[in-house]
Amino acid sequence: MKRSNRLAWIGAIALAAIVLLSLLAPNNTKISTGSTYNRASDGYGAWYAFMQQQGISIKRWQKPFSDIQPENSPVTFLQVSAYPRETALDSQEQEWVEKGNTLVILGAGARVTEAEFSTMQKSPQGDIKIDTRRRYQKANSKQVDLGDRFGAVVWQKNYKQGKVIFSTTPYLAANAYQDYLSNFRYLASLVTEKSNTVFVDEYIHGYKDADVRKKESEGDLSSFFAKTPLFPILIQVGILLLVLTWAQNRRFGKPVALDTPVTDNSEAYIQALAGVLQKADTTDFVVEMVGKQEQLQLQKALGLGQVLLERQALINFWIEKTGKSAAELDAVLKLQSRKQPISERELLSWLGKWRNIKEIRNS
């Protein structure tokens, strides 16, 4: 077989492999939709910060629903579903609600109607912007809290001493609606109607406390590989063997003379770069780059995601997790966000504070 034809076949096989693996790969791109750690337009980070600024008792829940323990007072549990879920409760949810608790579900399943996609719905908190054609048409007028002639957007259903609040849109107070504070106030009124402690479900978005990860055997490398699907791996190995066979079993190609090992100049390069940055007085660049990495390492140690959080959100989580003062953390984050050149003495002091935060975190 000519070399050009062989290369064409190899390229075609590789392209087919990429398409096949793309189709087989699980789609987890929407798992962060509705998470209070998510700063994208479909996240709820801004609303969570808004609730904290209002002094409302709100906490992130990073355990299974079954782990919610009875409180001295009723609890409101908020779930923002990435995919439309059934309006019917399972036995465990219904039993929990009947005890006097409130379950708020954003993203409940409902049929698509002829309603306009973008509408403004009236409420005591002002006009609420709704971007969905989905309406629930089985609720009676007493149950509807927000809706129009096409059906309900937000409605309630009582279960003995408790109740469930449904919304057909999961984006009721998402980050995309920061210019519509009435949306934020409206959702706040729904979850604080009974002055309950408010929990936001982060477990469904993949965030888990350390004890939960350990219990679910996600804490070590062997557990990870035990849960890794083997089928895509076997496909890749099979394609690789096919390509090697098609290339007339020339696994290693033509003999190539070994090059003389090149001296590793990484240390010299780093020192030279540091000298250039010092002469150019670009400490702000160093602070930005180092600060981002230190913050990501801190978030990882606290069990957070890999998306940089807002300063106040990270401080609040630090206090919640460690119970320690956040004065030093607040100082390094403020300097990091200032984005102005600082003196060498200030830079060394800033790095020393990050070192102290690591020691506090590991203690």
C-alpha positions as MATLAB code, in Angstrom:
seq = 'MKRSNRLAWIGAIALAAIVLLSLLAPNNTKISTGSTYNRASDGYGAWYAFMQQQGISIKRWQKPFSDIQPENSPVTFLQVSAYPRETALDSQEQEWVEKGNTLVILGAGARVTEAEFSTMQKSPQGDIKIDTRRRYQKANSKQVDLGDRFGAVVWQKNYKQGKVIFSTTPYLAANAYQDYLSNFRYLASLVTEKSNTVFVDEYIHGYKDADVRKKESEGDLSSFFAKTPLFPILIQVGILLLVLTWAQNRRFGKPVALDTPVTDNSEAYIQALAGVLQKADTTDFVVEMVGKQEQLQLQKALGLGQVLLERQALINFWIEKTGKSAAELDAVLKLQSRKQPISERELLSWLGKWRNIKEIRNS';
ca = [
       0.000    0.000    0.000;
       1.302    3.455   -0.875;
       2.372    5.688    1.998;
      -0.160    8.423    1.112;
      -3.052    5.924    1.102;
      -1.934    4.446    4.415;
      -1.813    7.891    6.042;
      -5.290    8.681    4.701;
      -6.708    5.487    6.203;
      -5.007    6.150    9.536;
      -6.457    9.665    9.594;
      -9.942    8.358    8.782;
      -9.749    5.773   11.577;
      -8.588    8.399   14.083;
     -11.446   10.740   13.097;
     -13.990    7.932   13.440;
     -12.585    7.134   16.895;
     -12.991   10.744   18.033;
     -16.617   10.866   16.830;
     -17.431    7.513   18.456;
     -15.913    8.444   21.809;
     -17.715   11.800   21.736;
     -21.039    9.979   21.335;
     -20.252    7.483   24.095;
     -18.879    9.994   26.598;
     -21.333   10.887   29.407;
     -22.757   14.398   29.220;
     -22.089   16.102   32.552;
     -21.878   19.631   31.204;
     -25.109   20.711   32.915;
     -24.396   19.309   36.364;
     -23.324   22.723   37.670;
     -26.540   24.422   36.513;
     -28.142   25.971   39.583;
     -25.135   25.559   41.865;
     -24.320   28.407   44.252;
     -20.642   27.788   43.451;
     -21.301   28.461   39.759;
     -20.517   32.006   38.613;
     -21.767   31.461   35.055;
     -25.119   32.782   33.856;
     -26.953   29.560   34.864;
     -25.448   29.483   38.380;
     -26.815   30.820   41.665;
     -23.662   32.341   43.180;
     -25.021   35.901   43.022;
     -28.334   34.962   44.655;
     -26.536   33.091   47.464;
     -24.387   36.170   48.128;
     -27.561   38.297   48.079;
     -29.143   36.082   50.742;
     -26.049   36.345   52.932;
     -26.057   40.134   52.608;
     -29.668   40.161   53.812;
     -28.586   38.315   56.964;
     -30.741   35.279   56.124;
     -29.741   31.937   57.653;
     -28.740   29.913   54.593;
     -26.355   26.969   54.280;
     -25.058   24.709   51.532;
     -26.033   21.038   51.874;
     -23.407   18.644   50.477;
     -24.852   15.342   51.627;
     -27.610   13.031   50.329;
     -31.196   14.086   51.000;
     -31.579   11.097   53.325;
     -28.962   12.567   55.697;
     -31.079   15.576   56.672;
     -31.590   15.193   60.397;
     -34.665   16.462   62.252;
     -34.201   20.045   63.452;
     -35.683   21.832   66.439;
     -37.560   23.936   63.918;
     -38.794   23.208   60.371;
     -36.346   23.409   57.470;
     -36.668   24.763   53.917;
     -34.699   22.725   51.368;
     -33.994   24.310   47.960;
     -33.173   22.152   44.940;
     -32.289   23.660   41.551;
     -32.543   20.808   39.092;
     -30.338   20.799   35.984;
     -32.957   18.666   34.210;
     -36.780   18.763   34.476;
     -37.854   16.441   37.281;
     -41.210   14.871   38.065;
     -43.608   16.802   40.281;
     -44.457   13.639   42.212;
     -42.424   13.111   45.387;
     -40.890    9.814   46.384;
     -41.875    8.277   49.725;
     -38.827    9.643   51.554;
     -39.392   13.213   50.341;
     -43.108   13.105   51.109;
     -42.550   11.781   54.632;
     -40.000   14.542   55.288;
     -42.321   17.291   53.976;
     -45.318   16.012   55.963;
     -43.395   16.636   59.194;
     -43.713   20.379   58.601;
     -40.742   21.063   56.337;
     -40.758   22.933   53.015;
     -39.257   21.611   49.785;
     -38.616   24.109   46.953;
     -37.960   22.566   43.524;
     -36.842   24.808   40.667;
     -36.973   23.033   37.318;
     -40.100   20.910   37.675;
     -41.353   19.130   34.575;
     -44.232   20.760   32.668;
     -45.442   20.832   29.069;
     -44.424   23.501   26.565;
     -47.335   25.852   25.792;
     -48.014   28.662   23.330;
     -46.971   31.285   25.873;
     -44.296   33.815   24.951;
     -40.801   32.652   25.905;
     -40.013   35.878   27.812;
     -42.742   37.276   30.048;
     -43.003   39.578   33.065;
     -45.114   38.061   35.855;
     -46.693   40.199   38.586;
     -45.793   39.568   42.232;
     -45.692   41.485   45.543;
     -41.924   41.830   45.049;
     -42.363   43.461   41.628;
     -42.335   42.193   38.054;
     -40.605   38.809   37.733;
     -38.822   38.000   34.472;
     -39.603   34.470   33.285;
     -37.861   32.892   30.291;
     -39.697   29.657   29.516;
     -42.774   28.473   27.655;
     -43.351   25.643   30.110;
     -46.515   25.883   32.193;
     -48.095   23.511   34.709;
     -51.814   23.261   33.926;
     -53.042   20.904   36.657;
     -52.799   23.354   39.552;
     -55.957   25.075   40.772;
     -56.094   28.852   41.249;
     -55.438   28.603   45.004;
     -52.186   26.741   44.398;
     -50.789   29.104   41.738;
     -48.327   31.679   43.054;
     -47.041   32.906   39.681;
     -48.608   32.273   36.308;
     -50.829   33.399   33.441;
     -53.674   32.122   31.272;
     -51.446   29.340   29.915;
     -50.842   27.838   33.344;
     -48.674   28.046   36.458;
     -45.009   28.972   36.541;
     -44.753   28.710   40.342;
     -47.275   26.788   42.425;
     -47.576   25.158   45.847;
     -48.898   21.861   47.095;
     -49.576   21.077   50.760;
     -48.612   17.788   52.407;
     -50.125   17.707   55.909;
     -48.006   20.134   57.987;
     -45.532   20.923   55.205;
     -45.606   21.936   51.571;
     -43.730   21.774   48.266;
     -43.135   24.784   46.012;
     -42.528   24.026   42.328;
     -41.183   26.223   39.526;
     -41.167   25.285   35.849;
     -37.964   27.270   35.297;
     -34.683   26.401   37.037;
     -33.403   29.927   36.290;
     -35.815   31.826   38.530;
     -32.986   33.757   40.278;
     -29.923   32.654   38.307;
     -26.876   34.881   37.824;
     -28.278   35.989   34.462;
     -31.005   37.916   36.339;
     -28.764   40.133   38.475;
     -30.322   43.173   36.796;
     -33.765   41.954   37.944;
     -33.537   42.178   41.740;
     -37.250   41.449   41.965;
     -36.400   37.870   40.862;
     -33.878   37.577   43.708;
     -36.349   39.010   46.227;
     -39.125   36.754   44.993;
     -37.140   33.533   45.456;
     -35.950   34.825   48.829;
     -39.583   35.306   49.871;
     -40.438   31.738   48.812;
     -37.689   30.095   50.869;
     -38.100   32.348   53.931;
     -41.884   32.348   54.082;
     -41.895   30.456   57.400;
     -38.594   31.839   58.775;
     -37.084   28.364   58.467;
     -33.398   27.580   58.222;
     -32.654   27.405   54.485;
     -30.502   24.647   52.981;
     -29.391   24.707   49.330;
     -28.791   21.272   47.806;
     -25.249   21.169   46.375;
     -25.018   17.379   46.515;
     -27.023   17.071   43.280;
     -24.416   19.303   41.613;
     -21.560   16.996   42.565;
     -20.308   18.775   45.705;
     -19.796   16.438   48.652;
     -18.407   16.793   52.171;
     -15.218   14.885   52.948;
     -17.019   12.289   55.067;
     -19.521   11.666   52.260;
     -16.761   11.178   49.675;
     -15.061    8.725   52.007;
     -18.312    6.882   52.656;
     -19.006    6.642   48.925;
     -15.417    5.426   48.313;
     -14.343    8.400   46.227;
     -11.370    9.333   48.338;
      -8.583    7.284   46.732;
      -7.211    6.456   43.291;
      -8.161    2.776   43.395;
     -11.825    3.687   43.993;
     -11.710    6.051   41.031;
     -10.437    3.350   38.682;
     -12.951    0.869   40.111;
     -15.765    3.180   38.940;
     -14.186    4.113   35.603;
     -16.153    2.659   32.641;
     -13.991    0.142   30.802;
     -15.830    0.158   27.481;
     -14.397    3.484   26.153;
     -10.914    2.376   27.266;
     -11.239   -0.937   25.426;
     -12.366    0.911   22.296;
      -9.302    3.138   22.410;
      -6.960    0.164   22.878;
      -8.634   -1.701   20.019;
      -8.321    1.268   17.662;
      -4.673    1.706   18.613;
      -3.954   -1.964   17.801;
      -5.814   -1.628   14.500;
      -3.769    1.419   13.511;
      -0.514   -0.341   14.394;
      -1.498   -3.382   12.349;
      -2.563   -1.241    9.379;
       0.789    0.513    9.472;
       2.434   -2.870    8.705;
       3.317   -3.387   12.354;
       5.982   -0.675   12.252;
       5.342    0.262   15.847;
       8.496    2.246   16.369;
       9.148    3.615   12.867;
      12.591    3.976   11.355;
      15.679    3.892   13.585;
      16.511    7.386   14.819;
      19.819    8.338   16.370;
      19.518    9.511   19.948;
      20.077   13.208   20.489;
      22.519   14.392   23.092;
      20.558   15.101   26.311;
      19.963   18.822   26.732;
      20.755   20.355   30.076;
      17.645   21.288   32.009;
      17.577   25.071   32.093;
      14.258   25.394   33.952;
      15.833   26.879   37.081;
      17.904   29.355   35.080;
      14.821   30.336   33.089;
      12.762   30.895   36.218;
      15.493   33.022   37.781;
      15.871   35.056   34.591;
      12.089   35.583   34.395;
      11.996   36.662   38.018;
      14.769   39.168   37.333;
      12.907   40.592   34.329;
       9.664   40.917   36.302;
      11.516   42.632   39.145;
      13.191   45.151   36.832;
       9.933   45.778   34.998;
       8.186   46.394   38.343;
       5.388   43.919   37.477;
       4.633   42.646   40.960;
       0.932   42.968   40.126;
       1.368   40.181   37.529;
       3.079   37.968   40.114;
       0.357   38.660   42.691;
      -2.392   37.847   40.171;
      -0.855   34.571   38.957;
       0.303   33.297   42.361;
      -2.904   34.472   44.016;
      -5.099   32.527   41.595;
      -3.138   29.319   42.176;
      -3.125   29.740   45.962;
      -6.893   30.382   45.954;
      -7.530   27.290   43.818;
      -5.407   25.175   46.190;
      -7.340   26.573   49.160;
     -10.708   25.866   47.497;
      -9.579   22.320   46.698;
      -8.580   21.734   50.333;
     -11.981   23.042   51.489;
     -13.827   20.711   49.114;
     -14.910   23.415   46.679;
     -14.869   23.424   42.884;
     -12.173   24.594   40.471;
     -13.967   27.854   39.583;
     -12.605   30.896   41.436;
     -15.188   32.095   43.975;
     -16.003   35.677   44.870;
     -13.991   37.003   47.805;
     -16.917   37.220   50.264;
     -18.238   33.769   49.309;
     -14.831   32.195   49.941;
     -14.461   34.025   53.258;
     -17.877   32.847   54.429;
     -17.063   29.255   53.502;
     -13.669   29.514   55.274;
     -15.376   30.590   58.503;
     -18.001   27.834   58.113;
     -15.429   25.092   57.508;
     -12.571   26.102   59.837;
     -14.260   28.214   62.485;
     -11.186   30.470   62.393;
     -10.881   34.214   61.798;
     -10.884   35.277   58.172;
      -8.969   38.540   58.692;
      -5.745   37.290   57.113;
      -7.588   35.625   54.210;
      -9.561   38.807   53.608;
      -6.302   40.813   53.525;
      -4.602   38.627   50.876;
      -7.717   38.512   48.696;
      -8.141   42.292   48.840;
      -4.535   42.877   47.811;
      -4.891   40.244   45.094;
      -7.945   42.001   43.585;
      -6.319   45.462   43.773;
      -4.226   44.772   40.640;
      -1.670   47.511   41.343;
       2.128   47.265   41.631;
       3.349   46.744   45.196;
       6.765   46.960   46.831;
       9.011   43.936   47.293;
       8.448   44.185   51.043;
       4.659   44.086   50.600;
       5.000   41.135   48.219;
       7.035   39.138   50.761;
       4.509   40.001   53.488;
       1.644   38.882   51.201;
       3.362   35.542   50.487;
       3.957   35.076   54.218;
       0.231   35.523   54.905;
      -0.612   32.836   52.334;
       1.848   30.542   54.156;
       0.060   31.245   57.459;
      -3.318   30.456   55.853;
      -1.970   27.082   54.694;
      -0.783   26.317   58.235;
      -4.173   27.241   59.707;
      -5.914   25.137   57.037;
      -3.741   22.085   57.770;
      -3.889   22.400   61.565;
];
